[in-house]
Amino acid sequence: MNKLAVNLPGLHLKNPIMPASGCFGFGREYSEFYDLSKLGAIMMKAATAEMRFGNGTPRVAETTAGMLNAIGLQNPGVKEIIENEVPFLANFDTNIIANIAGSTIEEYEMVAKMFNETNDVHALELNISCPNVKEGGIQFGTDPKMAAKVTSVVKEASNLPVYVKLSPNVPDITRMAKAVEEAGADGLSMINTLTGMQIDLRSKRPLLANKTGGLSGPAIKPVAIRMIYEVKQHVSIPIIGMGGVNTAEDVLEFLLAGASAVAVGTANFANPFVCSEIIDELPETLKKYGFDTALDAVGKAVME
Amino acid sequence: MNKLAVNLPGLHLKNPIMPASGCFGFGREYSEFYDLSKLGAIMMKAATAEMRFGNGTPRVAETTAGMLNAIGLQNPGVKEIIENEVPFLANFDTNIIANIAGSTIEEYEMVAKMFNETNDVHALELNISCPNVKEGGIQFGTDPKMAAKVTSVVKEASNLPVYVKLSPNVPDITRMAKAVEEAGADGLSMINTLTGMQIDLRSKRPLLANKTGGLSGPAIKPVAIRMIYEVKQHVSIPIIGMGGVNTAEDVLEFLLAGASAVAVGTANFANPFVCSEIIDELPETLKKYGFDTALDAVGKAVME
Amino acid sequence: MITKENMRILAKSMIALDTIEMVLENKYISQTALPGQFLHIFLEGKTLRRPISIADIDKEMGTVTILFKVVGSGTKQLASYEPGREIDVLGPSGNGFQITEEDSTVLLIGGGIGVPPMYYLGKTLAKQNKKVISILGFQTKANVFYEEKFNQLGYTFIVTNDGSYGEKGFVTDVFHKVGDFDRYYSCGPLPMLKTVTNELNGKPGFISLEERMGCGVGACFACVIPSKDDKGYKKICSDGPVFDAREVSL
Amino acid sequence: MITKENMRILAKSMIALDTIEMVLENKYISQTALPGQFLHIFLEGKTLRRPISIADIDKEMGTVTILFKVVGSGTKQLASYEPGREIDVLGPSGNGFQITEEDSTVLLIGGGIGVPPMYYLGKTLAKQNKKVISILGFQTKANVFYEEKFNQLGYTFIVTNDGSYGEKGFVTDVFHKVGDFDRYYSCGPLPMLKTVTNELNGKPGFISLEERMGCGVGACFACVIPSKDDKGYKKICSDGPVFDAREVSL
Ligand SMILES: Cc1cc2nc3c(=O)[nH]c(=O)nc-3n(C[C@H](O)[C@H](O)[C@H](O)COP(=O)(O)OP(=O)(O)OC[C@H]3O[C@@H](n4cnc5c(N)ncnc54)[C@H](O)[C@@H]3O)c2cc1C
Ligand SMILES: Cc1cc2nc3c(=O)[nH]c(=O)nc-3n(C[C@H](O)[C@H](O)[C@H](O)COP(=O)(O)OP(=O)(O)OC[C@H]3O[C@@H](n4cnc5c(N)ncnc54)[C@H](O)[C@@H]3O)c2cc1C
Ligand SMILES: Cc1cc2nc3c(=O)[nH]c(=O)nc-3n(C[C@H](O)[C@H](O)[C@H](O)COP(=O)(O)O)c2cc1C
Ligand SMILES: Cc1cc2nc3c(=O)[nH]c(=O)nc-3n(C[C@H](O)[C@H](O)[C@H](O)COP(=O)(O)O)c2cc1C
Ligand code: FES
Ligand code: FES
């Protein structure tokens, strides 16, 4: 028996580790470092209906134990992704999760439909929480009604399981989680980035061309853990956790807080092998803290 | 002319540096390290109507580039503070800012009245954003109407200038800022801590007895900078900025973002001299980046 | 009075499983620190300092010895520092053990990484010609340290949980062998201190407590413990870490 | 192909104001890297790696030289590393300068910390018996480095903004003295590259660009620049940092 295996709606994961959306492109670059078949799944970079150029540069800034990004959802558009990127990833023995962003509900719907028609995508991740675009994105992620609406429309439009990616920029994440659960979400993905800013002392202006950016990395891990722990107590759909994961011990902390699987984002930049290394270390880490399987750890901190 | 001087409602600051509430007690301990008269002001630990014992221990946890705290507003009560702590601080040539917390509007009102009667307190800071207590605190900080209400009640109850301390755990901080400005706040103080959690891998439980705690330190600086920058564009009352300040360059970043003065919290723990050292370094730092006075830098990043 | 000092690492050695002995040089702290006080150690990149007890002092050489167990990232980092390097320390912190002149026999009870402060205390007590009896508890044989040094102070029982060395069991299991004493001093994990203070209920004693700290100087209220006085609490960092066993509620 | 390598620091010296030369030992990178490629350097405690150009290579010795200016916390940290230490590097990264066999005279234009990649390029071109002319621009005299080394490759103009050394002005101010050349190669700050490409409009040339990077391997879309092809953009880290001057929009 594979002690790392986790089954989630639509996803038979050989292990609970996957690169987070936007931090791994469409896998090509990292496939030169290791065999992507090793991964539980791959979350592709956000897809929109049309190609998007994204924001001006600079698009990233380093912060203490974190980074800001304002890529602005640059992507070649869903059609191109389905034609050129999905087939490449389909060569690997792993699950493909398509991340969808949109400015309108219709855009989410249209992109979801298109992914639904491919046979290679295993699940959808609805990015209703991107802080780096002018319209759409984050509005959907801070208003429970909008979030529920986009969820149910996408559920109607496709047969694929839908994971809704929540924004941490809200006072009550549980409300958002419940709203999308009721609207039919199969799972949650949390957290996206916290909105932040850095000011360049030399130019005296915000460093990022977009001014604000999304904060990711170890700095936000305590916020992610808190939100997952809170949400876990109130929903019954599974959670894919993320936010500052760097090590197998971080993964265990997410599992204990209630995540059933864990995505690694920013850490890929400093160490392109990080997902692979975590997968190697996880069995020993689980054992060290008294767990036989990954599943055994899920939600342990929540149950009293 | 003193190039570091900043005048705010009720506060003639010889420099814009002050220890943040809760991170400096009532000054006694740090007065053994350096002369507190050097400080622009001192923000006292939160006062409540009655003495509070606070939360169970552990109350603090270290996170990457930050920490979580859940002290739970332990304090000897406003009467004792006025009798024993304020007179001690009044020995120093600095401004005393009294931080007030409460579970009810009446409690805020009562504590404000009592501070108003002393002659030694220069301003009030309304902590409507403490995430570590069961009731009060954070509700006031996430609902604009409640925040406005507590602000106007306290304004009526005292003649002291009122700085309202905002919570970052909201999707739209500008709305909160505008609400309290309209309600009569003389200034803003931002940000308080982000709610976070750490799970202890050994016990498999949240490490803090209170489970969640407030995240502070360099990790949250980009969030603080973003919020101050946003709010600065929409309010005309001054902002006392805080969140992860460790160095004179950090102070400059806060000034550029729109803060008129800057509080230093967590950094006191690693370096009890940090406020004093920043005050020493600030003139040179301002000069290095082309500013003659601290005032010249305020809000520079916001004006286009 | 606490000051911020640089202490040069003179020597470092591993004296038991994951347990490091480090000798630090600093005039002020070596001359002023009392048994039971601690150092609050800054580590590059860490938000909070780490409290570590003073295990020994050589006033003539101007050195302070600490013993610590590598349990997390901070102690791991400290263990990696090589002799010659200077570390930034706040100290001497907290209040030490009260020594009563009239006592003729004292019992030291140390558990695991609570053993270190017992050593400098025992040395100080022995110098005053008191009879020192020590009970040192460890998990297993590999954790045992300073047995020889404590033997030099007086009769010493070593207890291991698994019986792999010395007596098997807990420190309290050898109480019946100790005979009479005037006062006890104890430091160790909380469950041990609870049993010790329960079993020795009524006996005068001092215990040294641990809690996660923020400031380490009494300002932040991170490290409080309920007390039986009017105020209702004590701060471990500044009122303690040593308390009269009857004063606090464990 | 990019791999993750450990490179041992063999030597470190300050060769101009705040400017460090570091010689790194690594077989794979020294044998495979081309002029214009860069190293993506990991620094303990930093979220992002730092891109630094390859300034020179000695294939026989298996060494790679980098030159960098201390401008922020990362370069300060790197500058503090002593010989003997190993650093974790991704490399060789990006695409290097294209060399055209038929060229007989080439012009190198480097500005400030854009000078380093010009050196290994110039050395490679000179080895192919091309005539190498260099224009190196610096802010002021204290910033000048590698003048002697470039002189050995061919005629070299040094320009300083304040005229404290060599000619006064910008690199473009000496264009009229250069005479004819087949191709130019340039690296430096964006304003300089803009003027250079404008003034040499029509001439074949390659420029090396800088942008803040996330991944450094082409996955994160942090480092894009608008391009004139259908796709509309290029990634500096993986399509560049070297581009045909006519290919991108500055
Ligand atoms: C007064 C006092 C004296 C001490 N003396 C010694 C000693 O002589 N030798 C020794 O080995 N240990 C001693 N300890 C415990 C020691 O402080 C911790 O083992 C150490 O802080 C762990 O740090 P870390 O980074 O390795 O662990 P981590 O778990 O990574 O630390 C995370 C945070 O928790 C705090 N923390 C973790 N465990 C403890 C603990 N048991 N007590 C207090 N804070 C903790 C750390 O200081 C840090 O802020 C003492 C503690 C106190 C309060
Ligand atoms: C392809 C390429 C080659 C380079 N080659 C050299 C070289 O040979 N010598 C040299 O001195 N410098 C070179 N640079 C610039 C060098 O990368 C930056 O000076 C360095 O990253 C600054 O890091 P810091 O931590 O000291 O500065 P900080 O300002 O503290 O860095 C903060 C963040 O911004 C990034 N950053 C800051 N300035 C730059 C910049 N100019 N370009 C890209 N990222 C930046 C850092 O990498 C880091 O992520 C090159 C840049 C690129 C893109
Ligand atoms: C450069 C960058 C680009 C990102 N792009 C996306 C994206 O396209 N879609 C999305 O849902 N999340 C995106 N994210 C958010 C991450 O998927 C992840 O939720 C977040 O970074 C927290 O995880 P981390 O701390 O491990 O990076 C991006 C993050 C980064 C750093
Ligand atoms: C231990 C601790 C106790 C705090 N207590 C209070 C408090 O009593 N009242 C309050 O308004 N803020 C309190 N805060 C929040 C700080 O004043 C400050 O807003 C926050 O920590 C961000 O600043 P920093 O990153 O510099 O610490 C506390 C913070 C810490 C770390
Ligand atoms: S650690 Fe701050 S009061 Fe004890
Ligand atoms: S830095 Fe990530 S694509 Fe270039």
Coordinates of C-alpha atoms in Angstrom, one line a residue, chain B:
Chain B
M1 CA 15.4 73.1 13.7
N2 CA 14.8 69.5 14.6
K3 CA 14.6 67.6 11.4
L4 CA 12.9 64.7 12.9
A5 CA 10.1 66.6 14.6
V6 CA 6.5 65.8 13.6
N7 CA 3.4 67.4 14.9
L8 CA 0.3 65.3 15.1
P9 CA -3.0 66.0 16.8
G10 CA -2.1 66.2 20.5
L11 CA 1.4 65.0 19.9
H12 CA 4.4 67.2 19.4
L13 CA 6.9 64.4 18.6
K14 CA 10.6 65.2 18.7
N15 CA 11.0 62.3 16.4
P16 CA 8.5 60.0 14.7
I17 CA 9.6 56.8 16.5
M18 CA 7.6 55.1 19.3
P19 CA 7.3 51.7 20.7
A20 CA 4.1 49.9 19.7
S21 CA 1.4 49.0 22.2
G22 CA 1.9 45.7 24.0
C23 CA 5.6 45.4 23.0
F24 CA 7.0 47.7 25.6
G25 CA 4.8 47.1 28.6
F26 CA 4.6 50.4 30.5
G27 CA 8.1 51.3 29.8
R28 CA 9.7 50.3 33.1
E29 CA 11.8 47.4 31.8
Y30 CA 13.1 49.3 28.8
S31 CA 13.9 52.3 30.9
E32 CA 16.8 50.3 32.3
F33 CA 18.3 50.1 28.8
Y34 CA 18.1 53.7 27.7
D35 CA 16.5 57.0 28.6
L36 CA 12.9 56.9 27.4
S37 CA 12.9 60.7 26.9
K38 CA 14.6 59.9 23.7
L39 CA 11.4 58.5 22.2
G40 CA 8.9 60.5 20.2
A41 CA 6.1 58.8 22.2
I42 CA 5.3 55.7 24.1
M43 CA 2.2 53.6 23.3
M44 CA 1.3 51.9 26.5
K45 CA 0.0 48.3 26.7
A46 CA -3.8 48.0 26.3
A47 CA -5.9 49.1 29.2
T48 CA -9.3 47.6 30.0
A49 CA -11.8 48.7 32.7
E50 CA -10.9 45.8 35.0
M51 CA -7.7 43.9 35.4
R52 CA -7.5 41.0 33.0
F53 CA -5.4 37.9 33.4
G54 CA -5.4 37.1 29.7
N55 CA -5.0 33.8 27.9
G56 CA -3.4 30.6 28.9
T57 CA 0.2 29.9 28.0
P58 CA 2.0 29.4 25.6
R59 CA 1.1 32.9 24.5
V60 CA 3.8 33.4 21.8
A61 CA 5.2 31.3 19.0
E62 CA 8.0 32.2 16.6
T63 CA 7.2 32.0 12.8
T64 CA 9.5 32.7 9.9
A65 CA 10.3 36.4 10.1
G66 CA 7.6 37.0 12.6
M67 CA 5.8 35.8 15.7
L68 CA 2.3 35.0 16.9
N69 CA 1.0 36.4 20.2
A70 CA -2.1 35.7 22.1
I71 CA -1.5 37.6 25.3
G72 CA -5.2 38.3 25.6
L73 CA -4.9 41.9 26.8
Q74 CA -3.5 41.0 30.2
N75 CA -3.3 44.3 32.1
P76 CA -3.8 45.5 35.7
G77 CA -6.9 47.6 34.7
V78 CA -7.1 51.3 33.9
K79 CA -7.2 52.4 37.6
E80 CA -4.0 50.7 38.5
I81 CA -2.4 51.9 35.2
I82 CA -3.3 55.5 36.0
E83 CA -2.1 55.2 39.6
N84 CA 1.2 53.4 39.0
E85 CA 2.2 53.3 35.4
V86 CA 1.3 56.7 34.0
P87 CA 3.1 58.6 36.8
F88 CA 6.3 56.6 36.1
L89 CA 6.2 57.4 32.4
A90 CA 5.3 61.0 33.1
N91 CA 8.9 61.4 34.5
F92 CA 10.2 61.2 30.9
D93 CA 10.1 64.0 28.4
T94 CA 8.0 62.1 25.9
N95 CA 4.4 61.7 24.8
I96 CA 2.2 59.1 26.4
I97 CA -0.4 57.3 24.2
A98 CA -2.9 55.2 26.1
N99 CA -4.1 52.1 24.2
I100 CA -7.7 51.2 25.1
A101 CA -9.4 47.9 24.6
G102 CA -12.9 46.8 25.6
S103 CA -15.6 44.2 25.2
T104 CA -18.4 46.8 25.0
I105 CA -18.7 50.4 23.8
E106 CA -19.3 51.3 27.5
E107 CA -16.0 49.9 28.5
Y108 CA -14.1 52.0 25.9
E109 CA -16.1 55.0 27.0
M110 CA -15.3 54.4 30.7
V111 CA -11.6 53.8 30.2
A112 CA -11.3 56.8 27.9
K113 CA -13.0 59.0 30.5
M114 CA -10.5 57.9 33.1
F115 CA -7.5 58.6 31.0
N116 CA -9.0 62.0 30.1
E117 CA -8.9 62.9 33.8
T118 CA -5.2 62.4 34.1
N119 CA -3.1 65.2 32.9
D120 CA -0.3 63.1 31.7
V121 CA -1.8 61.2 28.8
H122 CA -1.4 62.9 25.4
A123 CA -3.6 60.8 23.2
L124 CA -5.7 57.7 23.1
E125 CA -5.2 54.8 20.8
L126 CA -8.4 52.7 20.3
N127 CA -7.5 49.1 19.9
I128 CA -10.5 47.9 17.9
S129 CA -8.5 45.2 16.4
C130 CA -7.2 42.8 19.0
P131 CA -7.6 39.3 17.5
N132 CA -6.9 37.5 20.7
V133 CA -10.0 38.0 22.9
K134 CA -13.3 36.2 22.6
E135 CA -15.6 39.2 22.6
G136 CA -15.2 42.8 21.6
G137 CA -11.8 43.8 20.1
I138 CA -11.9 42.5 16.6
Q139 CA -15.7 42.8 15.9
F140 CA -15.3 46.5 16.4
G141 CA -12.4 46.4 13.9
T142 CA -14.1 44.6 11.0
D143 CA -17.5 46.3 11.0
P144 CA -17.4 49.9 9.9
K145 CA -20.5 50.9 11.7
M146 CA -19.3 49.5 15.0
A147 CA -15.9 51.1 14.5
A148 CA -17.6 54.5 13.8
K149 CA -19.8 54.1 16.9
V150 CA -17.0 53.3 19.3
T151 CA -15.0 56.2 17.9
S152 CA -17.7 58.8 18.3
V153 CA -18.6 57.6 21.8
V154 CA -14.9 57.9 22.9
K155 CA -14.6 61.3 21.2
E156 CA -17.6 62.5 23.2
A157 CA -16.2 61.0 26.4
S158 CA -12.8 62.7 26.3
N159 CA -10.9 65.8 25.1
L160 CA -7.9 63.8 24.1
P161 CA -7.1 63.2 20.4
V162 CA -8.2 59.7 19.4
Y163 CA -6.1 57.4 17.1
V164 CA -8.1 54.4 16.0
K165 CA -6.0 51.3 15.5
L166 CA -7.2 49.3 12.5
S167 CA -7.2 45.6 11.9
P168 CA -5.7 44.3 8.7
N169 CA -8.1 41.3 8.7
V170 CA -10.5 43.1 6.4
P171 CA -10.9 43.0 2.6
D172 CA -11.2 46.8 2.4
I173 CA -9.3 48.8 4.9
T174 CA -10.1 52.1 3.3
R175 CA -13.8 51.6 4.2
M176 CA -12.8 51.2 7.9
A177 CA -10.5 54.2 7.8
K178 CA -13.1 56.4 6.2
A179 CA -15.8 55.3 8.7
V180 CA -13.7 56.2 11.7
E181 CA -12.5 59.5 10.1
E182 CA -16.1 60.5 9.6
A183 CA -16.9 59.5 13.2
G184 CA -14.3 62.0 14.3
A185 CA -11.1 60.1 14.7
D186 CA -8.0 62.4 14.9
G187 CA -5.7 59.9 13.5
L188 CA -5.2 56.2 12.5
S189 CA -2.9 53.7 13.8
M190 CA -2.2 50.7 11.5
I191 CA -1.8 47.9 11.4
N192 CA -2.5 45.5 14.2
T193 CA -1.7 41.9 13.7
L194 CA -3.0 39.4 11.1
T195 CA -4.7 36.4 12.6
G196 CA -2.5 33.3 12.3
M197 CA -1.8 29.9 13.8
Q198 CA 1.0 27.5 14.3
I199 CA 0.5 23.8 14.9
D200 CA 3.0 22.0 17.1
L201 CA 4.0 18.8 15.2
R202 CA 4.8 17.0 18.4
S203 CA 1.5 17.6 20.3
K204 CA -0.4 17.8 17.0
R205 CA -2.3 20.7 18.4
P206 CA -2.3 24.5 17.9
L207 CA 0.8 25.6 19.8
L208 CA -0.8 28.7 21.4
A209 CA -3.2 27.9 24.2
N210 CA -5.6 30.4 22.5
K211 CA -5.1 28.4 19.3
T212 CA -4.9 31.5 17.1
G213 CA -2.7 34.5 17.6
G214 CA -1.7 37.8 16.0
L215 CA 1.1 37.7 13.5
S216 CA 3.6 40.5 13.7
G217 CA 7.1 41.2 12.6
P218 CA 8.8 41.7 9.2
A219 CA 6.6 39.0 7.6
I220 CA 3.6 41.4 7.7
K221 CA 5.4 44.6 6.6
P222 CA 4.3 44.4 2.9
V223 CA 0.7 44.1 4.1
A224 CA 1.1 47.2 6.4
I225 CA 2.7 49.2 3.6
R226 CA 0.0 48.4 1.2
M227 CA -2.8 49.3 3.6
I228 CA -1.2 52.6 4.6
Y229 CA -0.6 53.5 1.0
E230 CA -4.2 52.7 0.2
V231 CA -5.7 54.6 3.1
K232 CA -3.4 57.6 2.7
Q233 CA -5.1 58.3 -0.6
H234 CA -8.5 58.5 0.9
V235 CA -8.3 60.1 4.3
S236 CA -6.8 63.3 5.5
I237 CA -6.1 62.4 9.2
P238 CA -2.6 61.3 9.9
I239 CA -1.5 57.8 10.2
I240 CA 0.8 56.2 12.7
G241 CA 2.3 53.2 10.9
M242 CA 3.5 49.9 12.2
G243 CA 4.1 46.3 11.2
G244 CA 7.5 44.7 11.0
V245 CA 9.7 47.8 11.4
N246 CA 13.3 46.8 12.3
T247 CA 15.5 49.5 10.8
A248 CA 15.6 53.2 9.9
E249 CA 15.1 52.1 6.2
D250 CA 11.9 50.4 7.2
V251 CA 10.8 53.6 8.9
L252 CA 11.4 55.5 5.7
E253 CA 9.4 53.0 3.7
F254 CA 6.4 53.6 6.1
L255 CA 6.8 57.4 5.8
L256 CA 6.9 57.2 2.0
A257 CA 3.8 55.1 2.1
G258 CA 2.0 57.7 4.1
A259 CA 2.7 57.3 7.8
S260 CA 3.5 60.4 9.7
A261 CA 5.0 58.5 12.6
V262 CA 6.1 54.9 13.0
A263 CA 5.7 52.4 15.9
V264 CA 8.1 49.6 16.5
G265 CA 6.7 46.5 18.1
T266 CA 8.2 43.0 17.8
A267 CA 11.6 44.2 17.1
N268 CA 12.0 45.4 20.7
F269 CA 12.2 41.8 21.8
A270 CA 15.3 40.8 19.8
N271 CA 16.9 44.2 20.4
P272 CA 15.8 46.2 23.4
F273 CA 17.7 49.2 22.0
V274 CA 16.0 49.1 18.6
C275 CA 13.9 52.3 19.0
S276 CA 16.9 54.2 20.3
E277 CA 19.2 53.0 17.5
I278 CA 16.6 53.8 14.8
I279 CA 16.3 57.4 16.2
D280 CA 20.1 57.7 15.9
E281 CA 20.2 56.4 12.4
L282 CA 17.2 58.1 11.0
P283 CA 18.8 61.5 10.1
E284 CA 21.4 59.8 8.0
T285 CA 19.0 57.5 6.3
L286 CA 16.7 60.4 5.4
K287 CA 19.7 62.2 4.0
K288 CA 20.9 59.1 2.0
Y289 CA 17.6 59.0 0.2
G290 CA 17.5 62.8 -0.4
F291 CA 15.2 64.0 2.4
D292 CA 16.0 67.0 4.6
T293 CA 13.3 66.3 7.2
A294 CA 11.2 63.3 8.2
L295 CA 8.1 65.4 7.2
D296 CA 9.4 65.7 3.7
A297 CA 9.2 62.0 3.2
V298 CA 5.6 61.6 4.5
G299 CA 3.4 60.2 1.7
K300 CA 5.9 60.8 -1.0
A301 CA 5.2 57.5 -2.7
V302 CA 1.5 58.3 -2.8
M303 CA 1.6 61.6 -4.6
E304 CA 2.0 61.1 -8.3

